[in-house]
PDB file of C-alpha atoms in Angstrom:
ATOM      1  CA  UNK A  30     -58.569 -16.344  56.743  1.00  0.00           C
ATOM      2  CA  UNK A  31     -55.368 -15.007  58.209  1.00  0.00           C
ATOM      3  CA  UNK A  32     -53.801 -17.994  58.043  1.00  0.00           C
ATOM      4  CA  UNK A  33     -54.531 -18.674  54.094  1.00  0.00           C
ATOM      5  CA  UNK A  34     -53.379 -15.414  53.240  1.00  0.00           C
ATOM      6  CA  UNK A  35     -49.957 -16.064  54.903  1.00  0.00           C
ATOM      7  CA  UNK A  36     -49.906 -19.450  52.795  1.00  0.00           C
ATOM      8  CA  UNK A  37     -50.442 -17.396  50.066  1.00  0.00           C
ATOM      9  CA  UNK A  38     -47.951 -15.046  50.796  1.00  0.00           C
ATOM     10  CA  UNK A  39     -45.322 -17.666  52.042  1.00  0.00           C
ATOM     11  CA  UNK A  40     -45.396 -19.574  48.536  1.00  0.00           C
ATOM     12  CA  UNK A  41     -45.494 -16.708  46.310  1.00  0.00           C
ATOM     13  CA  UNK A  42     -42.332 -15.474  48.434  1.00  0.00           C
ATOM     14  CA  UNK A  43     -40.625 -18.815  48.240  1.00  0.00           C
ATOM     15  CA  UNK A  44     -41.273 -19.059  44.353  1.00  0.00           C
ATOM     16  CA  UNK A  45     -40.096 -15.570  43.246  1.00  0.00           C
ATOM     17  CA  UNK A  46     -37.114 -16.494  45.815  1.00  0.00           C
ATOM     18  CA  UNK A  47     -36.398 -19.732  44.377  1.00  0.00           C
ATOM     19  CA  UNK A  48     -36.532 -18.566  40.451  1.00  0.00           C
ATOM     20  CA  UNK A  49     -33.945 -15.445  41.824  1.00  0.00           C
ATOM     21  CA  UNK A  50     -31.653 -18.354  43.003  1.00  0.00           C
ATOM     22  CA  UNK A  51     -31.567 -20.027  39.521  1.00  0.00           C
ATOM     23  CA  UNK A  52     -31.770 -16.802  38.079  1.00  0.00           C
ATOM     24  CA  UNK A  53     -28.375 -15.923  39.818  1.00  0.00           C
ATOM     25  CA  UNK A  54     -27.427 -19.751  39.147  1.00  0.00           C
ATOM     26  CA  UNK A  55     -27.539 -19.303  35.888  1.00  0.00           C
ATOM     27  CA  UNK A  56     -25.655 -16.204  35.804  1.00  0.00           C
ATOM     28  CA  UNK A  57     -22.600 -17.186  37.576  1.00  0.00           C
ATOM     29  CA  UNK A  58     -22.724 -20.439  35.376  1.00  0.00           C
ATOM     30  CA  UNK A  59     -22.375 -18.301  32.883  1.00  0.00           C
ATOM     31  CA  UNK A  60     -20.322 -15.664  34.030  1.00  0.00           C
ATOM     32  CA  UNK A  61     -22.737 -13.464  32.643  1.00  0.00           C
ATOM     33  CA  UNK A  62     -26.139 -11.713  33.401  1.00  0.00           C
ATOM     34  CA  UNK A  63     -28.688 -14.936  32.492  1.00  0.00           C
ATOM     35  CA  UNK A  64     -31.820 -14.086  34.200  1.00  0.00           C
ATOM     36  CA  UNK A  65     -34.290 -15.394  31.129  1.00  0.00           C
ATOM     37  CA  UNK A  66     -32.041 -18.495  31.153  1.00  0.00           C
ATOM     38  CA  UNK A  67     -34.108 -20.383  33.887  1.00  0.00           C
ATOM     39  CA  UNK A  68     -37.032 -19.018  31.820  1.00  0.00           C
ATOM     40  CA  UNK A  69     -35.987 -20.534  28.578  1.00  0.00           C
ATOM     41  CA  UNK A  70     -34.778 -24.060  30.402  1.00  0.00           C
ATOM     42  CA  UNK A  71     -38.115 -24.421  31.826  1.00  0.00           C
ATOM     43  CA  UNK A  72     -40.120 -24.552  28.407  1.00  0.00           C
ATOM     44  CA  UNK A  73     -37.275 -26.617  27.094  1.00  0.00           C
ATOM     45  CA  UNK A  74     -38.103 -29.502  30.039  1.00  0.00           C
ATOM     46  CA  UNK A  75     -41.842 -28.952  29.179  1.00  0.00           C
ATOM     47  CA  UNK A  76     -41.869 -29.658  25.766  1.00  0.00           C
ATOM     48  CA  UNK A  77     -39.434 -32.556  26.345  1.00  0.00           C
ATOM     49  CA  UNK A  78     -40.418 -36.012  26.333  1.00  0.00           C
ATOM     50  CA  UNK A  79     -39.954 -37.887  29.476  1.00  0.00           C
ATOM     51  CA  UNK A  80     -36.421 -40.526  29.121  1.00  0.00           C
ATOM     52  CA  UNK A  81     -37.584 -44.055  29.523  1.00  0.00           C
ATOM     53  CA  UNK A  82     -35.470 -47.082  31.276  1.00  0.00           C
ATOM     54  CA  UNK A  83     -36.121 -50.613  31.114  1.00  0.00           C
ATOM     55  CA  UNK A  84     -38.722 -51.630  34.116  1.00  0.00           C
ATOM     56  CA  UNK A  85     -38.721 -48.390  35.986  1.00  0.00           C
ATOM     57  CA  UNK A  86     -41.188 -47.886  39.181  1.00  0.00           C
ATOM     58  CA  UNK A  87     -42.690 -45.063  38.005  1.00  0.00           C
ATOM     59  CA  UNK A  88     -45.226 -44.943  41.032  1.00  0.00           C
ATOM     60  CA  UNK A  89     -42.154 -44.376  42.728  1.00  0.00           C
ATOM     61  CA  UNK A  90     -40.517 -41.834  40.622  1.00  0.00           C
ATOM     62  CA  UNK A  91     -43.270 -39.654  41.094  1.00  0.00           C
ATOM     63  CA  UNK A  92     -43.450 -39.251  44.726  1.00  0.00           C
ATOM     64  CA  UNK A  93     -40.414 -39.128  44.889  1.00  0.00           C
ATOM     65  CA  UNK A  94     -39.920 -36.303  42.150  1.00  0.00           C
ATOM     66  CA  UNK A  95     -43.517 -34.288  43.519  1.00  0.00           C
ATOM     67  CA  UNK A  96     -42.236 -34.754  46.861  1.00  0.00           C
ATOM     68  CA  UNK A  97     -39.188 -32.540  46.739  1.00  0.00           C
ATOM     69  CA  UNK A  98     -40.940 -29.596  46.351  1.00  0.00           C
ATOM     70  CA  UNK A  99     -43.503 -30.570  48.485  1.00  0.00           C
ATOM     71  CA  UNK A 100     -41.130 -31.229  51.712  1.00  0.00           C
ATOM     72  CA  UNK A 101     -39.738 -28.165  51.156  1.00  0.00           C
ATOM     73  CA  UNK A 102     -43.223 -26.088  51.613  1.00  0.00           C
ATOM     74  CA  UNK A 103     -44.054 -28.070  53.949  1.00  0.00           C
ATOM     75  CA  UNK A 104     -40.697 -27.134  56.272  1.00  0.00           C
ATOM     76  CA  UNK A 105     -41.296 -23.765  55.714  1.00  0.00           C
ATOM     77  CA  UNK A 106     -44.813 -23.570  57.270  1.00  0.00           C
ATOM     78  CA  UNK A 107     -43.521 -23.159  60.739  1.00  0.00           C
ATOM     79  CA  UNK A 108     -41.046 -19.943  59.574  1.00  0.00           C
ATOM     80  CA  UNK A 109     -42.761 -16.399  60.238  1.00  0.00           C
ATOM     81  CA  UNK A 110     -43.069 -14.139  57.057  1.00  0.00           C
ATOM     82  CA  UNK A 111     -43.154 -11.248  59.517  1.00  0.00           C
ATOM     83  CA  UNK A 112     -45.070 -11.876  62.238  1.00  0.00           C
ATOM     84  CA  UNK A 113     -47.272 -14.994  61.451  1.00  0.00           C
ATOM     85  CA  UNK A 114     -46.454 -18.342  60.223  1.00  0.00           C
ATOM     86  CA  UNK A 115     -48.879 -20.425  58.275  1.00  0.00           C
ATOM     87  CA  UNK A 116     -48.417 -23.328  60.842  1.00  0.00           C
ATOM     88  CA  UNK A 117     -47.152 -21.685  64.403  1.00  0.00           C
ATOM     89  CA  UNK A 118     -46.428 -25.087  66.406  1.00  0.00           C
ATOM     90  CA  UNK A 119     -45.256 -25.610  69.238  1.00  0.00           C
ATOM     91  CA  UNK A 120     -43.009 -27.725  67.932  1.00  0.00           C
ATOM     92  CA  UNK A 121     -41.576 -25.930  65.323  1.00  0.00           C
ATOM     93  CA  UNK A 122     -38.176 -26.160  65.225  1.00  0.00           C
ATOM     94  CA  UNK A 123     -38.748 -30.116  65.335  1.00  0.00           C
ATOM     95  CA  UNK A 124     -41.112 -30.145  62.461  1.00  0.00           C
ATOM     96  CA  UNK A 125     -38.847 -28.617  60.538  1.00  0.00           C
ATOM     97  CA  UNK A 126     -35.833 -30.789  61.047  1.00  0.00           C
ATOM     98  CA  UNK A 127     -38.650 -33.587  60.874  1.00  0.00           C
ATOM     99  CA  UNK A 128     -39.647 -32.330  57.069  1.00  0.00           C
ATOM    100  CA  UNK A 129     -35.782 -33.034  56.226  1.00  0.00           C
ATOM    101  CA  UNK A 130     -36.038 -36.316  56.250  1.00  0.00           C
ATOM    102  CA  UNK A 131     -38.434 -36.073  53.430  1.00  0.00           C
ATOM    103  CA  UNK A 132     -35.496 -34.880  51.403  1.00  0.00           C
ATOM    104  CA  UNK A 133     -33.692 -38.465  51.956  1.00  0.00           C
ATOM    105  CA  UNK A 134     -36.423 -40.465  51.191  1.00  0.00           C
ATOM    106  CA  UNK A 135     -37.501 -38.472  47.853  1.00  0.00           C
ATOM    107  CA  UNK A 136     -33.907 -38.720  46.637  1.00  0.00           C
ATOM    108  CA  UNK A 137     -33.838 -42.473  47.726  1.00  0.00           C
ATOM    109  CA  UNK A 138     -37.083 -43.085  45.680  1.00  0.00           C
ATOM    110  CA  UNK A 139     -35.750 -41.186  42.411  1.00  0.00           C
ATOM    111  CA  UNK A 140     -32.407 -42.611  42.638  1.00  0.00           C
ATOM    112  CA  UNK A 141     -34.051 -46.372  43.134  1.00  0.00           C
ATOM    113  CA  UNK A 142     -37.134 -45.787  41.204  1.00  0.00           C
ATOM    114  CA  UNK A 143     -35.566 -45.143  37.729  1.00  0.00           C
ATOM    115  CA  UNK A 144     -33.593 -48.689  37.884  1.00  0.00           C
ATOM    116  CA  UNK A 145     -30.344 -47.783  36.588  1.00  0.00           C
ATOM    117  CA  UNK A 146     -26.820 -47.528  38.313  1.00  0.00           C
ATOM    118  CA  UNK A 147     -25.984 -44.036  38.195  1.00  0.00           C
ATOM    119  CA  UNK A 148     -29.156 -42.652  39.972  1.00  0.00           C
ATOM    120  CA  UNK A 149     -28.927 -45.452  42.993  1.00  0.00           C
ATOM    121  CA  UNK A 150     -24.934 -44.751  43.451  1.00  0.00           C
ATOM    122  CA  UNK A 151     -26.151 -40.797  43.977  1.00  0.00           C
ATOM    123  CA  UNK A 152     -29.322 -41.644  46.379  1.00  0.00           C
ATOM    124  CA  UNK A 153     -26.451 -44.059  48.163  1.00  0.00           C
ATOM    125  CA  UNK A 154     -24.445 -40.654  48.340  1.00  0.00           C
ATOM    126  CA  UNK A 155     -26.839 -38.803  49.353  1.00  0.00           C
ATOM    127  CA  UNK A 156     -27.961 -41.073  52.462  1.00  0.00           C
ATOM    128  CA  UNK A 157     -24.556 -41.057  53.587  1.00  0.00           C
ATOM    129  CA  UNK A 158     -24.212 -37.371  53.307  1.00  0.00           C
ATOM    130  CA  UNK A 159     -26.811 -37.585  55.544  1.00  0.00           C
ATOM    131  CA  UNK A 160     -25.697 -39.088  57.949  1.00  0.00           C
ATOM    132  CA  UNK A 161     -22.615 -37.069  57.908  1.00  0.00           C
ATOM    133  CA  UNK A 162     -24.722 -33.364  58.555  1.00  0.00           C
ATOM    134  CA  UNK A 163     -28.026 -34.266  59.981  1.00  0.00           C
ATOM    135  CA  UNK A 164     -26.282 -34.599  63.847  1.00  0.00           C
ATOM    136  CA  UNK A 165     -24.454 -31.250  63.456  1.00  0.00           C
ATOM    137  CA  UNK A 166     -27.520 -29.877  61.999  1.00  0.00           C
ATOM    138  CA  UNK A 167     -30.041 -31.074  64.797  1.00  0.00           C
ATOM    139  CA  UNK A 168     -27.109 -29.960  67.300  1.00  0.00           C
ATOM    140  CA  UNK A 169     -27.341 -26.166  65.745  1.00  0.00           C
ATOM    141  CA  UNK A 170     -31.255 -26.452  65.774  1.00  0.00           C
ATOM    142  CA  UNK A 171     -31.204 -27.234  69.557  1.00  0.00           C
ATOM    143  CA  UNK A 172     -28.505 -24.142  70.623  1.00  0.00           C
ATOM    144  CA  UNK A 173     -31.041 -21.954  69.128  1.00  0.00           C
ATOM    145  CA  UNK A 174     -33.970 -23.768  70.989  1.00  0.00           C
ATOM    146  CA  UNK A 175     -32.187 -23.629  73.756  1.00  0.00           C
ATOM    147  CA  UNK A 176     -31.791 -20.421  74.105  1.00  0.00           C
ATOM    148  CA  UNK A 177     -35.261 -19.513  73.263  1.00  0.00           C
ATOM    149  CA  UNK A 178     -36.193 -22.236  76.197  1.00  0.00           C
ATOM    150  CA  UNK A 179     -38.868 -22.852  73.720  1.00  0.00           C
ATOM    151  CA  UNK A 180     -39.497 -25.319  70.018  1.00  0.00           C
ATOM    152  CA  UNK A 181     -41.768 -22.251  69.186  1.00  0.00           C
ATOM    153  CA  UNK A 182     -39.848 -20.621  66.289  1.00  0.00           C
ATOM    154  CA  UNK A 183     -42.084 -17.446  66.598  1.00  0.00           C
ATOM    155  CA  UNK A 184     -40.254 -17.723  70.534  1.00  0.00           C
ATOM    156  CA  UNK A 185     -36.986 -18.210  69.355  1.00  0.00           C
ATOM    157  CA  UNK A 186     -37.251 -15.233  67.137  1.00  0.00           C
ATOM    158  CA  UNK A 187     -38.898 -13.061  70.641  1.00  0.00           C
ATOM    159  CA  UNK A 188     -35.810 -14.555  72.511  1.00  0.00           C
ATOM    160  CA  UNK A 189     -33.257 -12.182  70.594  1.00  0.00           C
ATOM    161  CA  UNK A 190     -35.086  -8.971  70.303  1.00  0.00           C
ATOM    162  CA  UNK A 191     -31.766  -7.766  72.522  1.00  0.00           C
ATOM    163  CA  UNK A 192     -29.103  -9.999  70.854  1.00  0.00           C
ATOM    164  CA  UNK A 193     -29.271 -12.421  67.479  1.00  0.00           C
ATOM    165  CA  UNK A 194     -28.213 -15.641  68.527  1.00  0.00           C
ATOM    166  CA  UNK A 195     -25.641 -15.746  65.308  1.00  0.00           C
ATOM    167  CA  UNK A 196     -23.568 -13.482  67.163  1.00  0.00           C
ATOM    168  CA  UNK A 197     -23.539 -15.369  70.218  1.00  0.00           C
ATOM    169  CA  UNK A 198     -23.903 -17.885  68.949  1.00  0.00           C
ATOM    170  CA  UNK A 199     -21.350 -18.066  66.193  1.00  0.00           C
ATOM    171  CA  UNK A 200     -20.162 -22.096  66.011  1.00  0.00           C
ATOM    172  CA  UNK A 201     -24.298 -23.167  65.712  1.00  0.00           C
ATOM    173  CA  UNK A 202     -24.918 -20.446  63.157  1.00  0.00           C
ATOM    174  CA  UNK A 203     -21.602 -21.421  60.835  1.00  0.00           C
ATOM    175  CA  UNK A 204     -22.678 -25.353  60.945  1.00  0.00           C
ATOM    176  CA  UNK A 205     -26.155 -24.139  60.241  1.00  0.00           C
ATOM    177  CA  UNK A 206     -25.292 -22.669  57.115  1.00  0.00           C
ATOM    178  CA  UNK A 207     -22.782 -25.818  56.376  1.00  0.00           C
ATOM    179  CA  UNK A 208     -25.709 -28.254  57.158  1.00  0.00           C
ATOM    180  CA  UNK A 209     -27.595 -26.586  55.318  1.00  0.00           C
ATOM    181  CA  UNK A 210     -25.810 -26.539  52.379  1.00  0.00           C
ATOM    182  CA  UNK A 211     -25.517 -30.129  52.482  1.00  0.00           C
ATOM    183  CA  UNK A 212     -29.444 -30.374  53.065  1.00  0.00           C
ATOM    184  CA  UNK A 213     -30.202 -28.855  49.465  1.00  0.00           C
ATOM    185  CA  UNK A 214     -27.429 -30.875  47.853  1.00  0.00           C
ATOM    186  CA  UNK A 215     -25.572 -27.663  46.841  1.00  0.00           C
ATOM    187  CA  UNK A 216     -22.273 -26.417  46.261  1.00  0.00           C
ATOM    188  CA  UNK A 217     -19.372 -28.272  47.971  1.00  0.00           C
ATOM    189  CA  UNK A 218     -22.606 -31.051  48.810  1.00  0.00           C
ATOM    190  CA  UNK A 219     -23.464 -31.404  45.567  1.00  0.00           C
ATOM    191  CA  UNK A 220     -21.701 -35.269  45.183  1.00  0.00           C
ATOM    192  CA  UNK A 221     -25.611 -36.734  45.399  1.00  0.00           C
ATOM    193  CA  UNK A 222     -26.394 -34.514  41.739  1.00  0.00           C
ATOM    194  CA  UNK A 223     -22.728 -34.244  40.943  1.00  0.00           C
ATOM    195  CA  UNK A 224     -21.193 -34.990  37.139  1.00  0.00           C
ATOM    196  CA  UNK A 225     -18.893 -37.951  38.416  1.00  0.00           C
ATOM    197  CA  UNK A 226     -21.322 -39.968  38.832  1.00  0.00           C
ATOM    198  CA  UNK A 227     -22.906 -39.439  35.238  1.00  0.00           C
ATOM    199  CA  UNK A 228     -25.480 -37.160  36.694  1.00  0.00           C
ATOM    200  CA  UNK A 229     -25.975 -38.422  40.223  1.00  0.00           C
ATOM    201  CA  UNK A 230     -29.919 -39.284  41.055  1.00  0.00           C
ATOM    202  CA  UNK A 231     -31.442 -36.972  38.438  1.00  0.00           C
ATOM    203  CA  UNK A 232     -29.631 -38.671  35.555  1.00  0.00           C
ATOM    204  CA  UNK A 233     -32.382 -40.619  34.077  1.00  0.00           C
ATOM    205  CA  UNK A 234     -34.938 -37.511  34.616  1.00  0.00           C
ATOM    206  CA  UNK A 235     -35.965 -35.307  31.649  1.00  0.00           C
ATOM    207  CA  UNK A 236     -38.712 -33.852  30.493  1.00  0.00           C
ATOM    208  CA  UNK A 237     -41.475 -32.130  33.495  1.00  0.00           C
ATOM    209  CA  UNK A 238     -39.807 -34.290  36.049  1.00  0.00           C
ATOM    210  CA  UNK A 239     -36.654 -32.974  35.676  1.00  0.00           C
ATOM    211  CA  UNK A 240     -38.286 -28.813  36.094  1.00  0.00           C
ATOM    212  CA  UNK A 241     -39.959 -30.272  38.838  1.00  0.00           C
ATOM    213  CA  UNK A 242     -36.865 -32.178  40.536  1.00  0.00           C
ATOM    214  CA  UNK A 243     -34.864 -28.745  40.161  1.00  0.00           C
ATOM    215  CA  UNK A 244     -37.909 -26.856  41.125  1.00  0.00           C
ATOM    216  CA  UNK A 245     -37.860 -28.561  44.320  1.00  0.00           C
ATOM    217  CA  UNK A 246     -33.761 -28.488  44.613  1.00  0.00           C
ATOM    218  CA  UNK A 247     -33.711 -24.382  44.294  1.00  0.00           C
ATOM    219  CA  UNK A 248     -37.109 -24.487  46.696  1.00  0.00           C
ATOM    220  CA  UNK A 249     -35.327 -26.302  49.098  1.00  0.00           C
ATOM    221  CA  UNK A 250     -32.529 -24.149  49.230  1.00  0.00           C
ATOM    222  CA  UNK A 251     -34.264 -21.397  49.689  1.00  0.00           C
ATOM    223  CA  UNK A 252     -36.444 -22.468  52.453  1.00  0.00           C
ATOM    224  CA  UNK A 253     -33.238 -23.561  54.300  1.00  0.00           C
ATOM    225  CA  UNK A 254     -32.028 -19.683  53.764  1.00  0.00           C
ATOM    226  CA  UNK A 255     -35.302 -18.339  54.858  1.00  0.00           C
ATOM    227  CA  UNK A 256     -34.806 -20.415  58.597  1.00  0.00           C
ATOM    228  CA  UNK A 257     -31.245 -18.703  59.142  1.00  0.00           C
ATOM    229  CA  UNK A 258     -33.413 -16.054  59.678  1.00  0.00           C
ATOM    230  CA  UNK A 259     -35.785 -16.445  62.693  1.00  0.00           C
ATOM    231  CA  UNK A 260     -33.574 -18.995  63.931  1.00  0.00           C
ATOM    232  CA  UNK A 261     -30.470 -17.125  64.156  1.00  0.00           C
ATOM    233  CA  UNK A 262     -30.768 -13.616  62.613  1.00  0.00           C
ATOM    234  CA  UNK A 263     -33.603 -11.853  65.097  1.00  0.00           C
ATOM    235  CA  UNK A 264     -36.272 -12.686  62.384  1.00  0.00           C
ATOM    236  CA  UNK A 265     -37.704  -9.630  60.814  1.00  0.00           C
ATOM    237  CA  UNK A 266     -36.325  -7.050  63.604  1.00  0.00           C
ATOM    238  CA  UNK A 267     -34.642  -4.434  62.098  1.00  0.00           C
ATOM    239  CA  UNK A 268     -35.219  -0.377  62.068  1.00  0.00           C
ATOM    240  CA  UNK A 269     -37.511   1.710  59.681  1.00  0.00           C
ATOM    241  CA  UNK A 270     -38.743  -0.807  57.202  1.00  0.00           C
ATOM    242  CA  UNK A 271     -41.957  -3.059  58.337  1.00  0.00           C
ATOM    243  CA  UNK A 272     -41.097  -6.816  59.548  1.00  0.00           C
ATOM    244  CA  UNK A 273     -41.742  -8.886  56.321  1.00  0.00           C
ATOM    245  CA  UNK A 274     -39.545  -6.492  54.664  1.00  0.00           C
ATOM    246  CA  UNK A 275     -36.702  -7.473  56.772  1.00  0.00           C
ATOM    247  CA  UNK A 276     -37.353 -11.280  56.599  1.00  0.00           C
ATOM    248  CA  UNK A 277     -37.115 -10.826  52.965  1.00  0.00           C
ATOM    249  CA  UNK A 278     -34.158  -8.518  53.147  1.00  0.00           C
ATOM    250  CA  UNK A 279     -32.317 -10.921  55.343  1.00  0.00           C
ATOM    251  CA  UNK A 280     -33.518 -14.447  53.349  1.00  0.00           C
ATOM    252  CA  UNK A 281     -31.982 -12.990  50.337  1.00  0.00           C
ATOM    253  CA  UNK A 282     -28.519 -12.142  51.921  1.00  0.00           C
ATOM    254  CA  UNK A 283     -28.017 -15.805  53.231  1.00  0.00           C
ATOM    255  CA  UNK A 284     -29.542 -17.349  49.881  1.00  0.00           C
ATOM    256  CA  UNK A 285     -26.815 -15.231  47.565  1.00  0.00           C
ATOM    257  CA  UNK A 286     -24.163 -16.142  49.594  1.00  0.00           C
ATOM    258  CA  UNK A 287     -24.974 -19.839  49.725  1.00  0.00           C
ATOM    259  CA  UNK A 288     -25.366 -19.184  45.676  1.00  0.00           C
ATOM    260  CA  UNK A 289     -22.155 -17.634  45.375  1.00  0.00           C
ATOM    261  CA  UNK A 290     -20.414 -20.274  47.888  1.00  0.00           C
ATOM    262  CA  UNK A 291     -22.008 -22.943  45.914  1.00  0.00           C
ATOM    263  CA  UNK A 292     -19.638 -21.475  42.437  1.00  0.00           C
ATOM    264  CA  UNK A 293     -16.615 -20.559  44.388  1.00  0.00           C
ATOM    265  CA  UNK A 294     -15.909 -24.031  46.502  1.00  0.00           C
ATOM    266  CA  UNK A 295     -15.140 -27.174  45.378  1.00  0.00           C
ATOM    267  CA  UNK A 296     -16.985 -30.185  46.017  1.00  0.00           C
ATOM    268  CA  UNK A 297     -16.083 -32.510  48.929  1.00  0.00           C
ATOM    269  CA  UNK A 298     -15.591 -35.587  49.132  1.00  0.00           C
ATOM    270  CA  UNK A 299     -17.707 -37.618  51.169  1.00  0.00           C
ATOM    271  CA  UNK A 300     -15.649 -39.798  53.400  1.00  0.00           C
ATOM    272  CA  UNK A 301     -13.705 -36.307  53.981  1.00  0.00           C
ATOM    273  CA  UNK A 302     -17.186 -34.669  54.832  1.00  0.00           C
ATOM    274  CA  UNK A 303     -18.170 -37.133  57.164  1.00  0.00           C
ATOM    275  CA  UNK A 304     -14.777 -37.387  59.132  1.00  0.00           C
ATOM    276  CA  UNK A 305     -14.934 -33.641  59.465  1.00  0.00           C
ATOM    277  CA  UNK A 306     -18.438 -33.583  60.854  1.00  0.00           C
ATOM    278  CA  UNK A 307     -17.807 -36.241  63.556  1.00  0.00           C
ATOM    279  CA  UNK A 308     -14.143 -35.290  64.485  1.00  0.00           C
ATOM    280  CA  UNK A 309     -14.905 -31.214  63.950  1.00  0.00           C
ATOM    281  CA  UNK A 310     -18.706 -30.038  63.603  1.00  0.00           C
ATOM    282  CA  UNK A 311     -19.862 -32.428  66.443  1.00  0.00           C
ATOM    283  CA  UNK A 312     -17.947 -31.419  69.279  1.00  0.00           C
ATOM    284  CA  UNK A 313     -17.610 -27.841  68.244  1.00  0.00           C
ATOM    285  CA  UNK A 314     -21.358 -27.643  68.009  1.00  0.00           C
ATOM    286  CA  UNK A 315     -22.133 -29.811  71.165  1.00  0.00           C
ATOM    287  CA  UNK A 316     -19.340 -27.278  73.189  1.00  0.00           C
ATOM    288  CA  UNK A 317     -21.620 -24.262  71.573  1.00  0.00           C
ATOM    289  CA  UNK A 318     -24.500 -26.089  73.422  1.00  0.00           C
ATOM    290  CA  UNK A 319     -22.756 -26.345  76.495  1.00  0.00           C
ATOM    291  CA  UNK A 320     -21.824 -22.370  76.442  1.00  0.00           C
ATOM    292  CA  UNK A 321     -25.830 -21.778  76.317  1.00  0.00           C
ATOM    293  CA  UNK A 322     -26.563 -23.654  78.860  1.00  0.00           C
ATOM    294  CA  UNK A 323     -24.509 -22.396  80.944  1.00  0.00           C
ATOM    295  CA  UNK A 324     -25.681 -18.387  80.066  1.00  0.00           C
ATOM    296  CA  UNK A 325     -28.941 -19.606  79.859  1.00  0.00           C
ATOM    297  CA  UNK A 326     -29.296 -21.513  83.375  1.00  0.00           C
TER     298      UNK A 326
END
C-alpha cells in the first residue's frame, strides 16, 4: 500500500514538474509570461492528424515514441520523494544509469522508424552524443556511490546527513548536471532535436506522437533534475519544512536552472562535445574519484 501511494505521489510530482518546465519553456521562448501556452499546444497536437511517410515502421515508431516517457518513470523509481522510493534497490544508482539507455534506443527507433533522412541523421547524433557523456556521466554516478560505499540511493542520501557530496564533491556534481543535460537532449545538447537538421528525430512526428515525444523529453529532464538531489544535494535534509518539501524545493532549483541554461547557451557541436568529454570531463571526473577514495579509505 505504501509503496503505491509513493507511485502515486512520484508521478503526479513528476507531471506537475514536467508541465512547470514547458511552462517556463515557453515563457523564455517567448520572452514573456506563457504558462497556458503548453496548454494550448497540447490540444493543438491532439486534434492534429498524424504526418504520414512512405513505408514507415510504425510498430517501431510507437515504442519508440511511448517509450520516452516510459524510461523516464521508470529511472525515477529508485529516487526518494522524501523518505521512500517506489522501487528502493539495492542497486539503485545502476538502475538508473541502466534506464538511460532506454533514451538511445527510443530515439534510435523514432529516428529509424519514420524512414526519412532527417530523423535517422538526428538518432545518428544522438548515439554519438552518447557516447560522448554517458562515461563522464557513469564516472559522476560512481563518486557519489562511492562515497556512500553503497548503490542504495536511499544510502547515498544517509551518507551526507553531515556534508552534501556537491560540495565536496564539486567536479562529479558539475559533469552531473552537464551529462545530464546532454541525457534529455536539452540546451547546448539539443543537436539530436535541433533545427539544422530540419527538425532532428522528431521531424516527421505530429499529431499525439509528437505531445507524447515532448511529454517524454520535458519528463526526462525533470527526472534527471530530481536525481541531483539525493545523489548530490543531501536529499530532502534541510531545516523546518518536512522532507518531501525539500526534495521538491531542491528538484525545482536544478530543473530552472537547467531551463534557463538551456535559453542562454548555445548549442555545441558534437565533435567539439565529444573531444571535450574525453580530453576534459574524463580525467577531471576520474581525478574526483580518486580524491574519494582516498577520504573515503
Amino acid at each position: 500500500m505504501g509503496e503505491t501511494v509513493a507511485a502515486v505521489v512520484l508521478l503526479a510530482a513528476l507531471a506537475v514538474l514536467a508541465a512547470g518546465a514547458a511552462a517556463c519553456d515557453a515563457s523564455l521562448a517567448a520572452g514573456r509570461v506563457a504558462i497556458g501556452d503548453p496548454l494550448r499546444e497540447a490540444a493543438r497536437l491532439l486534434v492534429t492528424q498524424r504526418r504520414r511517410t512512405l513505408l514507415p515502421d510504425a510498430p517501431l515508431r510507437r515504442i519508440g515514441v511511448c517509450g520516452l516517457p516510459v524510461v523516464a518513470v521508470l529511472a525515477a523509481a529508485v529516487l526518494p520523494m522524501g523518505e521512500h522510493a517506489v522501487a528502493d534497490l539495492p542497486v539503485g544508482v545502476v538502475w538508473f544509469n541502466g534506464m538511460e539507455v532506454g533514451v538511445w534506443g527510443a530515439l534510435w527507433l523514432i529516428g529509424w522508424s519514420v524512414n526519412s533522412v532527417y530523423p535517422l541523421v538526428g538518432g545518428y547524433r544522438f548515439l554519438a552524443q552518447g557516447l560522448a557523456y554517458e562515461l563522464p556521466h557513469m564516472f559522476a554516478l560512481i563518486s557519489a556511490a562511492l562515497g556512500a560505499g553503497s548503490l542504495r540511493v536511499a544510502d547515498v542520501v544517509a551518507a551526507q546527513r553531515g556534508l552534501w557530496f556537491a560540495v565536496w564533491m564539486p567536479v562529479a556534481f558539475a559533469v552531473y548536471l552537464i551529462s545530464a543535460v546532454a541525457m534529455a537532449f536539452w540546451g547546448p545538447m539539443n543537436q539530436a532535436v535541433g533545427p539544422d537538421v530540419a527538425g532532428g528525430v522528431p521531424a516527421e512526428l505530429s499529431g499525439p506522437d509528437r505531445l507524447i515525444f515532448q511529454a517524454g523529453r520535458y519528463t526526462l529532464l525533470t527526472v534527471a533534475s530530481a536525481a541531483a538531489v539525493p545523489l548530490f544535494l543531501g536529499g530532502g535534509a534541510g531545516p523546518a519544512l518536512p522532507l518531501w518539501s525539500w526534495t521538491l524545493v531542491k528538484t525545482v532549483a536544478v530543473l530552472a536552472l537547467l531551463v534557463w541554461a538551456g535559453h542562454r547557451l548555445p548549442t555545441i557541436r558534437m565533435d567539439r562535445f565529444m573531444a571535450a568529454a574525453w580530453l576534459v570531463l574524463i580525467p577531471a571526473v576520474l581525478l574526483q574519484i580518486l580524491v574519494v577514495g582516498i577520504v573515503v579509505l
